[in-house]
Coordinates of C-alpha atoms and ligand atoms in Angstrom, one line a residue:
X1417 CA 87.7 -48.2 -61.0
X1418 CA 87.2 -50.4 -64.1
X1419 CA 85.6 -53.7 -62.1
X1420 CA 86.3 -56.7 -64.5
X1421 CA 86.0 -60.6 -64.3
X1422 CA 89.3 -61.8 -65.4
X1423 CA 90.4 -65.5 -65.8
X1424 CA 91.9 -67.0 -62.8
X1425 CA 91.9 -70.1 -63.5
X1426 CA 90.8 -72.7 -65.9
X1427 CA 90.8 -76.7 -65.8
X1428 CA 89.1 -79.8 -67.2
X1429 CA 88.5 -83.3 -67.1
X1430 CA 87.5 -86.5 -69.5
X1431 CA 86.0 -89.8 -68.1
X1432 CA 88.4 -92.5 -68.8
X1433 CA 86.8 -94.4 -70.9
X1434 CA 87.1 -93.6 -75.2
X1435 CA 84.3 -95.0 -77.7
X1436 CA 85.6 -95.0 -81.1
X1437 CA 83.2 -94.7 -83.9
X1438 CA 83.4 -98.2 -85.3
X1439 CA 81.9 -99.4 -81.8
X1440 CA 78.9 -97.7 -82.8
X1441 CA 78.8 -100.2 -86.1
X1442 CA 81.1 -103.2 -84.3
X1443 CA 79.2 -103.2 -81.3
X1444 CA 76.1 -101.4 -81.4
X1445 CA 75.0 -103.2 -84.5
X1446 CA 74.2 -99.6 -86.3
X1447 CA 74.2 -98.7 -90.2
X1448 CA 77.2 -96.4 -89.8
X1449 CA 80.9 -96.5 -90.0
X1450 CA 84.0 -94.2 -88.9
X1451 CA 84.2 -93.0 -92.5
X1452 CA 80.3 -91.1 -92.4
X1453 CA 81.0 -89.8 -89.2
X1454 CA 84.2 -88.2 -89.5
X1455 CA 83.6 -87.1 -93.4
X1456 CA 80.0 -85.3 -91.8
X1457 CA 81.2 -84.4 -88.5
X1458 CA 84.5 -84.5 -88.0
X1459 CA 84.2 -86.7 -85.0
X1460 CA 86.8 -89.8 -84.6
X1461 CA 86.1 -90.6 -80.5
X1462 CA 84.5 -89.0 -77.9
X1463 CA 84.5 -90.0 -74.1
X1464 CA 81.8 -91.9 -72.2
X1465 CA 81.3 -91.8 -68.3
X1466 CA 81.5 -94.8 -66.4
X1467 CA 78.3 -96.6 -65.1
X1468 CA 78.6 -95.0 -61.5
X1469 CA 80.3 -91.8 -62.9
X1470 CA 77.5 -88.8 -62.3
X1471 CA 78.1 -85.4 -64.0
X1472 CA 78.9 -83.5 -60.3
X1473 CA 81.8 -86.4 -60.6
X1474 CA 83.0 -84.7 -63.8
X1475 CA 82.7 -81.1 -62.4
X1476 CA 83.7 -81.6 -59.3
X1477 CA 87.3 -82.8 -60.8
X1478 CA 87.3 -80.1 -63.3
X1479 CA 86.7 -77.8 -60.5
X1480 CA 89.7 -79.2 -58.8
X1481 CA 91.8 -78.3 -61.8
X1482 CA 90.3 -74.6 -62.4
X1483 CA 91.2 -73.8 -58.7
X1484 CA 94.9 -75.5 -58.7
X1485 CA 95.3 -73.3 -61.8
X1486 CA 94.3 -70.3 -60.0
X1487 CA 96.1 -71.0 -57.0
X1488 CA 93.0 -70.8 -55.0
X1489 CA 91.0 -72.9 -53.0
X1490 CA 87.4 -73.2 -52.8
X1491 CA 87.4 -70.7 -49.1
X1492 CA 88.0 -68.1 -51.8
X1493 CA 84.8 -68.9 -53.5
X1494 CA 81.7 -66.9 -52.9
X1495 CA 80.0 -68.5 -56.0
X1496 CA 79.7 -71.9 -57.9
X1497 CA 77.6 -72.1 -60.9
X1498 CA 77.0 -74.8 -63.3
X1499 CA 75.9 -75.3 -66.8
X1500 CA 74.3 -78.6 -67.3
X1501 CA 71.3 -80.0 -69.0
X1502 CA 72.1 -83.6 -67.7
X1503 CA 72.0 -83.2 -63.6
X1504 CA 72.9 -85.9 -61.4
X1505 CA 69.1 -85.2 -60.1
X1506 CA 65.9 -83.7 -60.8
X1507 CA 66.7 -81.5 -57.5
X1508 CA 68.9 -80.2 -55.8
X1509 CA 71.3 -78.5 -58.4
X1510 CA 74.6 -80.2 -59.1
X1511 CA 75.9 -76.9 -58.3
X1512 CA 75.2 -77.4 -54.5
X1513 CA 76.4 -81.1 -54.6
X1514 CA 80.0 -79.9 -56.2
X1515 CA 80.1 -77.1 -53.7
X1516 CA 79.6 -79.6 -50.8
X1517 CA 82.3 -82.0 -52.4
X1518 CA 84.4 -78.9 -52.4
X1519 CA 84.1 -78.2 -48.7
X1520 CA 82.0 -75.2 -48.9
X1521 CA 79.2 -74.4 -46.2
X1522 CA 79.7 -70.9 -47.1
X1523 CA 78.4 -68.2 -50.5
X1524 CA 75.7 -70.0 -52.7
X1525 CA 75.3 -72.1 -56.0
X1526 CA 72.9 -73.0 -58.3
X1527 CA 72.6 -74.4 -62.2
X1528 CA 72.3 -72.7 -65.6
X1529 CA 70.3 -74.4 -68.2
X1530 CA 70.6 -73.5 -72.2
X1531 CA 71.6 -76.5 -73.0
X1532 CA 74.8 -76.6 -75.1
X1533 CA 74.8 -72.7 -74.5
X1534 CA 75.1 -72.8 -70.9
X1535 CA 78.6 -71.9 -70.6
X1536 CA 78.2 -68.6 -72.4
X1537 CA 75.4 -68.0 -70.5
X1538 CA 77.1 -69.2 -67.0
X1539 CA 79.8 -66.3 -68.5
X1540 CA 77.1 -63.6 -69.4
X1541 CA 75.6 -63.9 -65.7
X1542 CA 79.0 -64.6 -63.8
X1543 CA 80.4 -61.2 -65.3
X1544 CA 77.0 -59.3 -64.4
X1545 CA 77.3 -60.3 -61.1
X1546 CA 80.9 -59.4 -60.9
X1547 CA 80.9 -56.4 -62.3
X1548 CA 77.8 -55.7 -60.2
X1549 CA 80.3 -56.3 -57.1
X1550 CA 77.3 -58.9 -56.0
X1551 CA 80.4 -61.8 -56.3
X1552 CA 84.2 -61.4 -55.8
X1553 CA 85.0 -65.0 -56.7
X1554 CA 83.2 -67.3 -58.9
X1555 CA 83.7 -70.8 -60.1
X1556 CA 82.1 -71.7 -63.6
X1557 CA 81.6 -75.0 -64.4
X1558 CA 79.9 -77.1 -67.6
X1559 CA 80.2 -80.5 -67.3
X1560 CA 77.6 -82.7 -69.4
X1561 CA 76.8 -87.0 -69.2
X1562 CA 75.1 -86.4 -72.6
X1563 CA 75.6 -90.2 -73.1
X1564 CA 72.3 -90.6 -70.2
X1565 CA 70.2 -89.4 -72.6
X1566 CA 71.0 -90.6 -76.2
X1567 CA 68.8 -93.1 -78.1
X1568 CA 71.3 -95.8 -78.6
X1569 CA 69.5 -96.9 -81.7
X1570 CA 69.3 -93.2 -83.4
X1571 CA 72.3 -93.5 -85.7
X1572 CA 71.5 -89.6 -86.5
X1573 CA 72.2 -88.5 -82.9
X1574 CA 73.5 -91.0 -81.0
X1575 CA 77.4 -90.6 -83.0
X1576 CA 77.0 -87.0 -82.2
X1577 CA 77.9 -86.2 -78.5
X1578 CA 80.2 -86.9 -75.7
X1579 CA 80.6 -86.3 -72.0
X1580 CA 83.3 -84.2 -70.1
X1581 CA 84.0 -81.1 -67.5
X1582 CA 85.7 -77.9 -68.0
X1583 CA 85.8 -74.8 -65.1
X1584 CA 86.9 -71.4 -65.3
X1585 CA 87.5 -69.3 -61.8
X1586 CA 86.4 -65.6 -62.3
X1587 CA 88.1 -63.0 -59.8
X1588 CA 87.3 -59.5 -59.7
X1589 CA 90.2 -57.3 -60.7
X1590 CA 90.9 -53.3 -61.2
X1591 CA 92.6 -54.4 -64.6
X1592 CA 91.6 -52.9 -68.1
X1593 CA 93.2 -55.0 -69.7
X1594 CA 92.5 -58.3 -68.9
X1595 CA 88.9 -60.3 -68.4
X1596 CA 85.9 -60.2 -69.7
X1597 CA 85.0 -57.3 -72.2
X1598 CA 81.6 -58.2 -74.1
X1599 CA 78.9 -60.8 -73.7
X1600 CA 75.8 -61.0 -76.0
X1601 CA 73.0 -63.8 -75.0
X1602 CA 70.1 -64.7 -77.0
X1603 CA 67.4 -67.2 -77.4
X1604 CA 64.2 -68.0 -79.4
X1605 CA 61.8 -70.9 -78.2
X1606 CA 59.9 -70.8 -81.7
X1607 CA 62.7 -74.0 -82.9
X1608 CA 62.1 -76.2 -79.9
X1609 CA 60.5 -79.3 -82.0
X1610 CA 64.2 -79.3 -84.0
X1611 CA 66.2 -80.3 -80.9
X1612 CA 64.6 -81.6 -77.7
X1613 CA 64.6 -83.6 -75.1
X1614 CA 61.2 -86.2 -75.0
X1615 CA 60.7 -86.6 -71.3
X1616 CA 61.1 -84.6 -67.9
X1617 CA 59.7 -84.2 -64.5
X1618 CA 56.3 -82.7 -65.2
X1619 CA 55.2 -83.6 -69.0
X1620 CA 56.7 -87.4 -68.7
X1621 CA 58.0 -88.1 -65.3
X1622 CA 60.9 -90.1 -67.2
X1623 CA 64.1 -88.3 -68.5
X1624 CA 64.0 -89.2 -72.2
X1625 CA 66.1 -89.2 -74.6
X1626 CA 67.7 -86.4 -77.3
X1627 CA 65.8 -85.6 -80.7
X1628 CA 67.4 -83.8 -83.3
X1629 CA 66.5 -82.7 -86.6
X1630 CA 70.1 -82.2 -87.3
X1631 CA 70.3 -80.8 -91.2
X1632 CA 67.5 -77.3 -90.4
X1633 CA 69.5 -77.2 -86.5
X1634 CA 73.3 -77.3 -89.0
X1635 CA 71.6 -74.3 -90.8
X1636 CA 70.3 -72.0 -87.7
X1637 CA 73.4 -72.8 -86.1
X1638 CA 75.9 -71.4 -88.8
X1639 CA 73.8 -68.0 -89.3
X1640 CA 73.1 -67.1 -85.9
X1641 CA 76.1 -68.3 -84.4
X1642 CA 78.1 -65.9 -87.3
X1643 CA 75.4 -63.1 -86.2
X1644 CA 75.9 -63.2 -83.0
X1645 CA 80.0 -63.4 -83.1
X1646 CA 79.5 -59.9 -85.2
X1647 CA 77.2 -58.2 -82.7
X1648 CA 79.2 -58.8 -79.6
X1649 CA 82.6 -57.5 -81.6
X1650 CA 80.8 -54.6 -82.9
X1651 CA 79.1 -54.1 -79.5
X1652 CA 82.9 -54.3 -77.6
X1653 CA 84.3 -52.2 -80.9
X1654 CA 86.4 -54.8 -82.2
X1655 CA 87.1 -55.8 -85.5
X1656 CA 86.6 -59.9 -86.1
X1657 CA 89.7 -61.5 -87.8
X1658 CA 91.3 -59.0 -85.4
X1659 CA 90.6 -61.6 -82.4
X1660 CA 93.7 -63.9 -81.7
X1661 CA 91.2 -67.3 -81.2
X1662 CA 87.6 -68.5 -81.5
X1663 CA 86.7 -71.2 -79.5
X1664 CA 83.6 -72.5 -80.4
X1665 CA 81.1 -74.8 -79.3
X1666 CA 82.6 -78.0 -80.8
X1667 CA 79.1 -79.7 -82.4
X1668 CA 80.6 -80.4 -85.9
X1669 CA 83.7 -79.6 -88.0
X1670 CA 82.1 -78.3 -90.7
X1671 CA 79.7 -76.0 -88.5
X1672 CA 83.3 -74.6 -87.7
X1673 CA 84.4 -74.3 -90.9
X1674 CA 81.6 -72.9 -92.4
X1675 CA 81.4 -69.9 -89.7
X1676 CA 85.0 -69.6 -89.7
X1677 CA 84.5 -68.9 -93.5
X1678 CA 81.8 -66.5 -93.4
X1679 CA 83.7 -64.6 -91.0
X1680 CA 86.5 -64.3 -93.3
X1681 CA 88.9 -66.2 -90.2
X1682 CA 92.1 -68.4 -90.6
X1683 CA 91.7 -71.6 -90.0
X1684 CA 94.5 -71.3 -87.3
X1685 CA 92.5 -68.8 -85.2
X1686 CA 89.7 -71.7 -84.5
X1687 CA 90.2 -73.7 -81.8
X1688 CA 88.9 -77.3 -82.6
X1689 CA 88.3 -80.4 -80.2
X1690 CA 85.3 -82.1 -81.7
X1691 CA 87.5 -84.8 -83.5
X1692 CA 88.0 -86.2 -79.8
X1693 CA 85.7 -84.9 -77.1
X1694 CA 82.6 -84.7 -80.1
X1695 CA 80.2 -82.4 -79.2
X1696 CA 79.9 -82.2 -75.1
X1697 CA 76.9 -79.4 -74.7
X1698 CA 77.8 -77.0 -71.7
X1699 CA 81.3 -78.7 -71.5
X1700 CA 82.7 -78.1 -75.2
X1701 CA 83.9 -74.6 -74.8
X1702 CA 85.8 -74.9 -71.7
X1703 CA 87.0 -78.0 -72.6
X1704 CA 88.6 -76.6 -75.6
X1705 CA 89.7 -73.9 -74.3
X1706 CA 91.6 -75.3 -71.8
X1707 CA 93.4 -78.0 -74.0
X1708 CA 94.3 -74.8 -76.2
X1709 CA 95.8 -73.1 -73.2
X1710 CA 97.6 -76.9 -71.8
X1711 CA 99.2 -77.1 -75.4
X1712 CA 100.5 -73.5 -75.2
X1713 CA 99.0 -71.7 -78.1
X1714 CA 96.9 -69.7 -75.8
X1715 CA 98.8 -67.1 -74.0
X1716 CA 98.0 -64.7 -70.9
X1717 CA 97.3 -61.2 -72.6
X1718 CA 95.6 -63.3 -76.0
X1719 CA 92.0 -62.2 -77.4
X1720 CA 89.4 -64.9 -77.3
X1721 CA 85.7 -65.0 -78.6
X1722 CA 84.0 -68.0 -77.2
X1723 CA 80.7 -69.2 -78.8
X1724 CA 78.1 -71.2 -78.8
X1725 CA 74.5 -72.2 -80.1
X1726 CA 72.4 -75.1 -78.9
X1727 CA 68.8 -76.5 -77.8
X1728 CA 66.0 -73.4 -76.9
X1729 CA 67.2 -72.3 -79.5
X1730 CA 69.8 -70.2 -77.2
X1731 CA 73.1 -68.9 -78.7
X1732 CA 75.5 -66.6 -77.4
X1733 CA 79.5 -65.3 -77.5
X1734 CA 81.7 -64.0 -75.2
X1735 CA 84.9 -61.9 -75.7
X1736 CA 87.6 -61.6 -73.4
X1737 CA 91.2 -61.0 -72.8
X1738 CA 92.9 -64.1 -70.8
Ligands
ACO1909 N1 75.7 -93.0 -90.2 C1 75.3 -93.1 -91.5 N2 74.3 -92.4 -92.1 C2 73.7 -91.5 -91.3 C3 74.0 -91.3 -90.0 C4 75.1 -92.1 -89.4 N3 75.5 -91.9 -88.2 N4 73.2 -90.3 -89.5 C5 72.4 -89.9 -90.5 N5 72.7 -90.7 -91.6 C6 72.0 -90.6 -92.9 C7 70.6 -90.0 -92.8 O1 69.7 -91.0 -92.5 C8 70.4 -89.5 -94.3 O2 70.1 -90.6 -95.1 P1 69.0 -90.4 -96.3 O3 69.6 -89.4 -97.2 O4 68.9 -91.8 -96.8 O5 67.8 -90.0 -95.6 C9 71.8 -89.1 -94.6 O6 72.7 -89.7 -93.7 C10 72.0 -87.5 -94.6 O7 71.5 -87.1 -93.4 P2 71.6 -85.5 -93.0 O8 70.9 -85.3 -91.7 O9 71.2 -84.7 -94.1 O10 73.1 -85.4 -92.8 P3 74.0 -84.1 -92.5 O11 75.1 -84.0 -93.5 O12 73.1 -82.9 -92.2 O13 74.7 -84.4 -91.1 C11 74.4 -83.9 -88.7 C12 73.9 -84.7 -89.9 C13 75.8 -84.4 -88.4 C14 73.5 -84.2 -87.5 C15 74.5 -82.4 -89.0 O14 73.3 -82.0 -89.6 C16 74.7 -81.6 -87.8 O15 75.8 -81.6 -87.2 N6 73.7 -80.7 -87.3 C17 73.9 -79.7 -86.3 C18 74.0 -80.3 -84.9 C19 74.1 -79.1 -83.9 O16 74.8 -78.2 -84.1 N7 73.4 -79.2 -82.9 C20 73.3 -78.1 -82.0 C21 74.0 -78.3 -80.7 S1 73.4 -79.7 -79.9 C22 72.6 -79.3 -78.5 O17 72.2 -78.2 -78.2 C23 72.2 -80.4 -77.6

């Protein structure tokens, strides 16, 4: 038996409310405008969560979604993970308070931290485990209030990022052809000074806000995230512009464009969100993924590389059949 993790299901979900850049000029009183962040980024608007809007609020609905998609409900479930860097709380995980807001007093749940890696690694570890035969069912969710933790009057970050959900349901399934075929992880704490957070539980006791030394993280990101897309094809025995779609971590246009280059890709074959969800950590690759698949030019049966690279450093890409 060839046990796989296919796709079940997949769903997502914005907060209402959309921050254009000029706000962060208009209203914020920064030295920026719309035309320096799009022409550097890419970016046009990204989402913000409401005051009282948490990130298990954010989950929890794209969790909804996955599992309407699938046609399942959460009794199927015997596994919720999530991949956040911005909890609700210190402790517990927001993965137990979205499994109790689903109903479920029954299998376990817990978080995945690697920042704006997390879903790839919530991937890597949710195929393990169901290829292992450990889990039959798992729901993966990233869902991110980056907005928390961004220093309002850093015009170098604070443009950057946006908040958002997306969940995939993973189901064990006798099927060759469909699922998960390849995951490669990978991390390397030697860059942590480049892109941090300045506060937590035990070095601050205050949550802090993001730091990012955006130009020397823009050139990491483009080589390993090129290096890594190679080794998990060649690992799986697949050739690269061979893949129907790449859906990257959305963290800046011309990241995209520049791996999509040295990869010798069509622009076509890259899936792009950042110019309205900007860069949403754990959250961007489902997110776009699942816009990709609502506007129909993902199909059932379609090769997909997912990737991403983000705060550790940790990196990581996934290929799979949907
Ligand atoms: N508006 C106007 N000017 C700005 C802004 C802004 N919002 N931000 C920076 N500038 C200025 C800088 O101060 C600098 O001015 P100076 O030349 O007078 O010093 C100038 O613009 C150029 O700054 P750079 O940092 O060189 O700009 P760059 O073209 O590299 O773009 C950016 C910056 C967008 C941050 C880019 O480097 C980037 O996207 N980096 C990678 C981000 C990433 O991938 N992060 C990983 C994932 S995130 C995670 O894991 C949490």
């Amino acid at each position: 038996m060839t046990r796989r993790a296919v796709i079940a299901g997949i769903g997502s979900h914005l907060p209402e409310r959309i921050v254009e850049n000029a706000e962060f000029a208009d209203r914020m009183g920064l030295e920026t405008s719309d035309e320096w962040i799009r022409e550097r980024t890419g970016i046009k608007r990204r989402h913000f969560a409401a005051d009282d809007e948490t990130t298990s609020d954010l989950g929890f609905k794209a969790a909804r979604k996955a599992l309407e998609n699938a046609g399942l409900t959460p009794a199927d479930l015997d596994l919720v993970l999530v991949a956040t860097s911005t909890p609700d709380l210190t402790f517990p995980s927001t993965a137990t308070m979205i499994q109790h807001r689903l109903g479920m007093t029954h299998g376990a749940a817990f978080d995945v931290q690697a920042v704006c890696s997390g879903f790839l690694y919530g991937m890597h570890t949710a195929n393990a485990l169901i290829r292992s035969g450990a889990h039959d069912r798992i729901l993966l969710i990233g869902a991110e209030t980056f907005s928390r933790i961004l220093d309002f009057e850093d015009r170098s970050t604070c443009v950057l990022f946006g908040d958002g959900a997306g969940a995939v349901v993973l189901e064990a399934a006798d099927d060759p052809d469909r699922g998960i075929i390849h995951t490669v992880i990978r991390s390397n704490g030697a860059h942590k000074d480049m892109l941090y957070v300045d506060g937590g539980p035990s070095a601050t006791g205050t949550v802090g806000k993001l730091r990012m030394l955006g130009n020397a993280v823009f050139k990491h990101a483009v080589t390993d995230i090129a290096g890594i897309i190679r080794t998990c094809a060649e690992e799986a025995g697949q050739d690269v512009p061979s893949i129907d779609w790449f859906i990257p971590h959305q963290a800046n246009q011309r990241i995209l464009v520049a791996v999509a280059r040295k990869l010798k890709l069509r622009p076509e074959q890259v899936v792009s969100t950042v110019a309205e969800h900007a860069n949403t950590s754990a959250a961007s690759v489902p997110l776009a993924w699942d816009a990709a698949v609502r506007d129909g030019r993902i199909q059932r049966g379609d090769s997909i590389m997912l990737e991403a690279f983000g705060g550790g450093f940790t990196w990581g890409a996934c290929l799979l059949r949907y």
